[in-house]
Amino acid sequence: MGTVILQNLSIGYTTKGSTKCVASQLNGEIHSGELTCLLGRNGIGKSTLLRTLSAFQPVLSGDIFLMEKSLSACSDKELSQMIGVVLTEKPHVRNMTVAELVGLGRSPYTGFWGLLSDDDHRIIRESMRLTGIEPLASRMIQTLSDGERQKVMIAKALAQQTPVIYLDEPTAFLDFPSKVEMMQLLRRLAHQEQKTIFLSTHDVELTLQLADTIWLMEPQQLHIGTPQQLATEGVISRFVESTGIVFDNDSLTLRVVKT
């Protein structure tokens, strides 16, 4: 059974008294120990789905089960100890060290005063080790590169010790080598730490090579499978192919045709 289960889920938002449904009848499971990547065209509802899974906005209908418990029945404290979220936006913090920002991930456990115990400090150090940012511990956040900053936010989520981590476009601001490194890191954390990692992305080729499972959103349909399964079914080629772009089902690669 999946860590996260969607049952007949409809997602959207309400503005000025009217409800806009973005996607409906979504069913699927997200499993621990897997890197699951969410693909889809702009405007299809990827961010809306992530916000709904994160309990940032309410479900329109259907249900989401998190660790076999309905998301709507979870308290804020329970959610903070089950779900870590890494957003696309850069953190608006200055004059704070890397270690201090990672330490904020302990806030669901430290109480009102936010005092860190020896155990909290151990967890913070381990989170930085897992993401390879130990040498940056005393650096100020504003001095970091985009790739370094993104690793810090992932370390903060790890320090939160949640079984589930959602990421919205974690490679958005990164150069190609950094994109590869980021996706490899997330795959490693899923496999070695048995985390349930679910992310949205536009990096199709990296997703095809590194994802264990792909969720591909199309109008009125959600496709779920391994990269090879979705390629064999023709789902990937339908999504990526257009004038000048050819997809090879066997090698799971894209080729740009010179015109």
CSV table of N, CA and C in Angstrom, one decimal, residues 9-66:
chain,number,residue,atom,x,y,z
A,9,LEU,N,-10.0,11.9,-6.5
A,9,LEU,CA,-9.7,13.2,-6.1
A,9,LEU,C,-10.0,14.2,-7.1
A,10,SER,N,-10.7,15.3,-6.8
A,10,SER,CA,-10.9,16.5,-7.6
A,10,SER,C,-10.2,17.6,-7.0
A,11,ILE,N,-9.4,18.4,-7.8
A,11,ILE,CA,-8.7,19.5,-7.3
A,11,ILE,C,-9.0,20.8,-8.0
A,12,GLY,N,-8.8,21.9,-7.4
A,12,GLY,CA,-9.1,23.2,-8.0
A,12,GLY,C,-9.1,24.3,-6.9
A,13,TYR,N,-9.8,25.4,-7.2
A,13,TYR,CA,-9.8,26.5,-6.2
A,13,TYR,C,-11.1,27.3,-6.3
A,14,THR,N,-11.4,28.0,-5.3
A,14,THR,CA,-12.6,28.8,-5.3
A,14,THR,C,-12.2,30.3,-5.3
A,15,THR,N,-12.8,31.1,-6.2
A,15,THR,CA,-12.6,32.5,-6.3
A,15,THR,C,-13.9,33.2,-6.5
A,16,LYS,N,-14.1,34.2,-5.6
A,16,LYS,CA,-15.3,35.1,-5.7
A,16,LYS,C,-16.6,34.2,-5.8
A,17,GLY,N,-16.6,33.2,-4.9
A,17,GLY,CA,-17.8,32.4,-4.8
A,17,GLY,C,-18.0,31.3,-5.8
A,18,SER,N,-17.1,31.2,-6.8
A,18,SER,CA,-17.3,30.2,-7.8
A,18,SER,C,-16.1,29.2,-7.7
A,19,THR,N,-16.3,28.0,-8.1
A,19,THR,CA,-15.3,26.9,-7.9
A,19,THR,C,-14.8,26.5,-9.3
A,20,LYS,N,-13.5,26.5,-9.4
A,20,LYS,CA,-12.8,26.1,-10.7
A,20,LYS,C,-12.2,24.8,-10.5
A,21,CYS,N,-12.7,23.7,-11.1
A,21,CYS,CA,-12.1,22.4,-11.0
A,21,CYS,C,-11.0,22.3,-12.1
A,22,VAL,N,-9.8,22.0,-11.6
A,22,VAL,CA,-8.6,21.9,-12.5
A,22,VAL,C,-8.5,20.4,-13.0
A,23,ALA,N,-8.7,19.5,-12.2
A,23,ALA,CA,-8.6,18.0,-12.6
A,23,ALA,C,-9.5,17.2,-11.6
A,24,SER,N,-10.1,16.1,-12.2
A,24,SER,CA,-11.0,15.4,-11.4
A,24,SER,C,-10.7,13.9,-11.6
A,25,GLN,N,-11.3,13.1,-10.6
A,25,GLN,CA,-11.2,11.6,-10.6
A,25,GLN,C,-9.8,11.2,-10.7
A,26,LEU,N,-8.9,11.8,-9.9
A,26,LEU,CA,-7.5,11.3,-9.8
A,26,LEU,C,-7.4,10.2,-8.8
A,27,ASN,N,-6.8,9.1,-9.3
A,27,ASN,CA,-6.5,7.9,-8.5
A,27,ASN,C,-5.1,7.5,-8.6
A,28,GLY,N,-4.4,7.2,-7.5
A,28,GLY,CA,-3.0,6.8,-7.6
A,28,GLY,C,-2.4,6.6,-6.2
A,29,GLU,N,-1.3,5.9,-6.2
A,29,GLU,CA,-0.5,5.7,-5.0
A,29,GLU,C,0.9,6.2,-5.1
A,30,ILE,N,1.5,6.8,-4.1
A,30,ILE,CA,2.9,7.2,-4.1
A,30,ILE,C,3.6,6.4,-3.0
A,31,HIS,N,4.6,5.7,-3.4
A,31,HIS,CA,5.3,4.7,-2.5
A,31,HIS,C,6.6,5.2,-1.9
A,32,SER,N,6.9,4.7,-0.7
A,32,SER,CA,8.1,5.0,-0.1
A,32,SER,C,9.2,4.3,-0.8
A,33,GLY,N,10.5,4.8,-0.7
A,33,GLY,CA,11.6,4.2,-1.4
A,33,GLY,C,11.6,4.4,-2.9
A,34,GLU,N,10.8,5.3,-3.4
A,34,GLU,CA,10.7,5.6,-4.8
A,34,GLU,C,10.8,7.1,-5.1
A,35,LEU,N,11.5,7.4,-6.2
A,35,LEU,CA,11.4,8.8,-6.7
A,35,LEU,C,10.3,8.9,-7.7
A,36,THR,N,9.2,9.6,-7.4
A,36,THR,CA,8.1,9.8,-8.3
A,36,THR,C,8.0,11.2,-8.8
A,37,CYS,N,8.0,11.3,-10.2
A,37,CYS,CA,8.0,12.6,-10.8
A,37,CYS,C,6.7,12.9,-11.5
A,38,LEU,N,6.3,14.1,-11.4
A,38,LEU,CA,5.0,14.6,-11.9
A,38,LEU,C,5.3,15.4,-13.2
A,39,LEU,N,4.8,15.0,-14.3
A,39,LEU,CA,4.9,15.7,-15.6
A,39,LEU,C,3.6,16.2,-16.1
A,40,GLY,N,3.6,17.2,-16.9
A,40,GLY,CA,2.4,17.7,-17.5
A,40,GLY,C,2.6,19.1,-18.1
A,41,ARG,N,1.8,19.5,-19.1
A,41,ARG,CA,2.0,20.8,-19.7
A,41,ARG,C,1.6,21.9,-18.7
A,42,ASN,N,2.1,23.1,-19.0
A,42,ASN,CA,1.8,24.2,-18.2
A,42,ASN,C,0.3,24.4,-18.1
A,43,GLY,N,-0.2,24.7,-16.9
A,43,GLY,CA,-1.6,24.9,-16.7
A,43,GLY,C,-2.5,23.7,-16.5
A,44,ILE,N,-1.9,22.5,-16.6
A,44,ILE,CA,-2.6,21.2,-16.5
A,44,ILE,C,-3.0,21.0,-15.0
A,45,GLY,N,-2.3,21.6,-14.0
A,45,GLY,CA,-2.7,21.4,-12.6
A,45,GLY,C,-1.7,20.8,-11.7
A,46,LYS,N,-0.4,20.7,-12.2
A,46,LYS,CA,0.6,20.1,-11.4
A,46,LYS,C,0.8,20.8,-10.0
A,47,SER,N,0.9,22.2,-10.1
A,47,SER,CA,1.1,22.9,-8.9
A,47,SER,C,-0.2,22.8,-8.0
A,48,THR,N,-1.3,22.8,-8.6
A,48,THR,CA,-2.6,22.7,-7.8
A,48,THR,C,-2.6,21.3,-7.1
A,49,LEU,N,-2.2,20.3,-7.8
A,49,LEU,CA,-2.1,19.0,-7.2
A,49,LEU,C,-1.1,18.9,-6.0
A,50,LEU,N,0.1,19.5,-6.2
A,50,LEU,CA,1.0,19.6,-5.1
A,50,LEU,C,0.5,20.3,-3.9
A,51,ARG,N,-0.1,21.5,-4.2
A,51,ARG,CA,-0.6,22.3,-3.0
A,51,ARG,C,-1.7,21.5,-2.3
A,52,THR,N,-2.5,20.8,-3.0
A,52,THR,CA,-3.6,20.0,-2.4
A,52,THR,C,-3.0,18.9,-1.6
A,53,LEU,N,-2.1,18.2,-2.1
A,53,LEU,CA,-1.4,17.1,-1.4
A,53,LEU,C,-0.7,17.6,-0.1
A,54,SER,N,-0.2,18.8,-0.2
A,54,SER,CA,0.5,19.4,0.9
A,54,SER,C,-0.5,20.0,2.0
A,55,ALA,N,-1.8,20.0,1.7
A,55,ALA,CA,-2.8,20.6,2.5
A,55,ALA,C,-2.8,22.1,2.6
A,56,PHE,N,-2.2,22.7,1.5
A,56,PHE,CA,-2.1,24.2,1.4
A,56,PHE,C,-3.5,24.7,0.9
A,57,GLN,N,-4.2,23.8,0.2
A,57,GLN,CA,-5.5,24.2,-0.3
A,57,GLN,C,-6.4,23.0,-0.2
A,58,PRO,N,-7.7,23.2,0.0
A,58,PRO,CA,-8.6,22.1,0.3
A,58,PRO,C,-9.0,21.2,-0.9
A,59,VAL,N,-9.3,20.0,-0.6
A,59,VAL,CA,-9.8,19.1,-1.7
A,59,VAL,C,-11.2,19.5,-2.1
A,60,LEU,N,-11.5,19.4,-3.4
A,60,LEU,CA,-12.8,19.7,-3.9
A,60,LEU,C,-13.7,18.6,-3.6
A,61,SER,N,-13.3,17.4,-4.0
A,61,SER,CA,-14.0,16.1,-3.6
A,61,SER,C,-13.1,15.0,-3.7
A,62,GLY,N,-13.5,13.8,-3.2
A,62,GLY,CA,-12.7,12.7,-3.1
A,62,GLY,C,-11.8,12.8,-1.8
A,63,ASP,N,-10.7,12.0,-1.8
A,63,ASP,CA,-9.9,12.0,-0.5
A,63,ASP,C,-8.5,11.7,-0.8
A,64,ILE,N,-7.6,12.2,0.1
A,64,ILE,CA,-6.2,11.8,0.1
A,64,ILE,C,-5.9,11.1,1.4
A,65,PHE,N,-5.3,10.0,1.4
A,65,PHE,CA,-4.9,9.3,2.6
A,65,PHE,C,-3.4,9.3,2.7
A,66,LEU,N,-3.0,9.7,3.9
A,66,LEU,CA,-1.6,9.9,4.2
A,66,LEU,C,-1.3,8.9,5.4
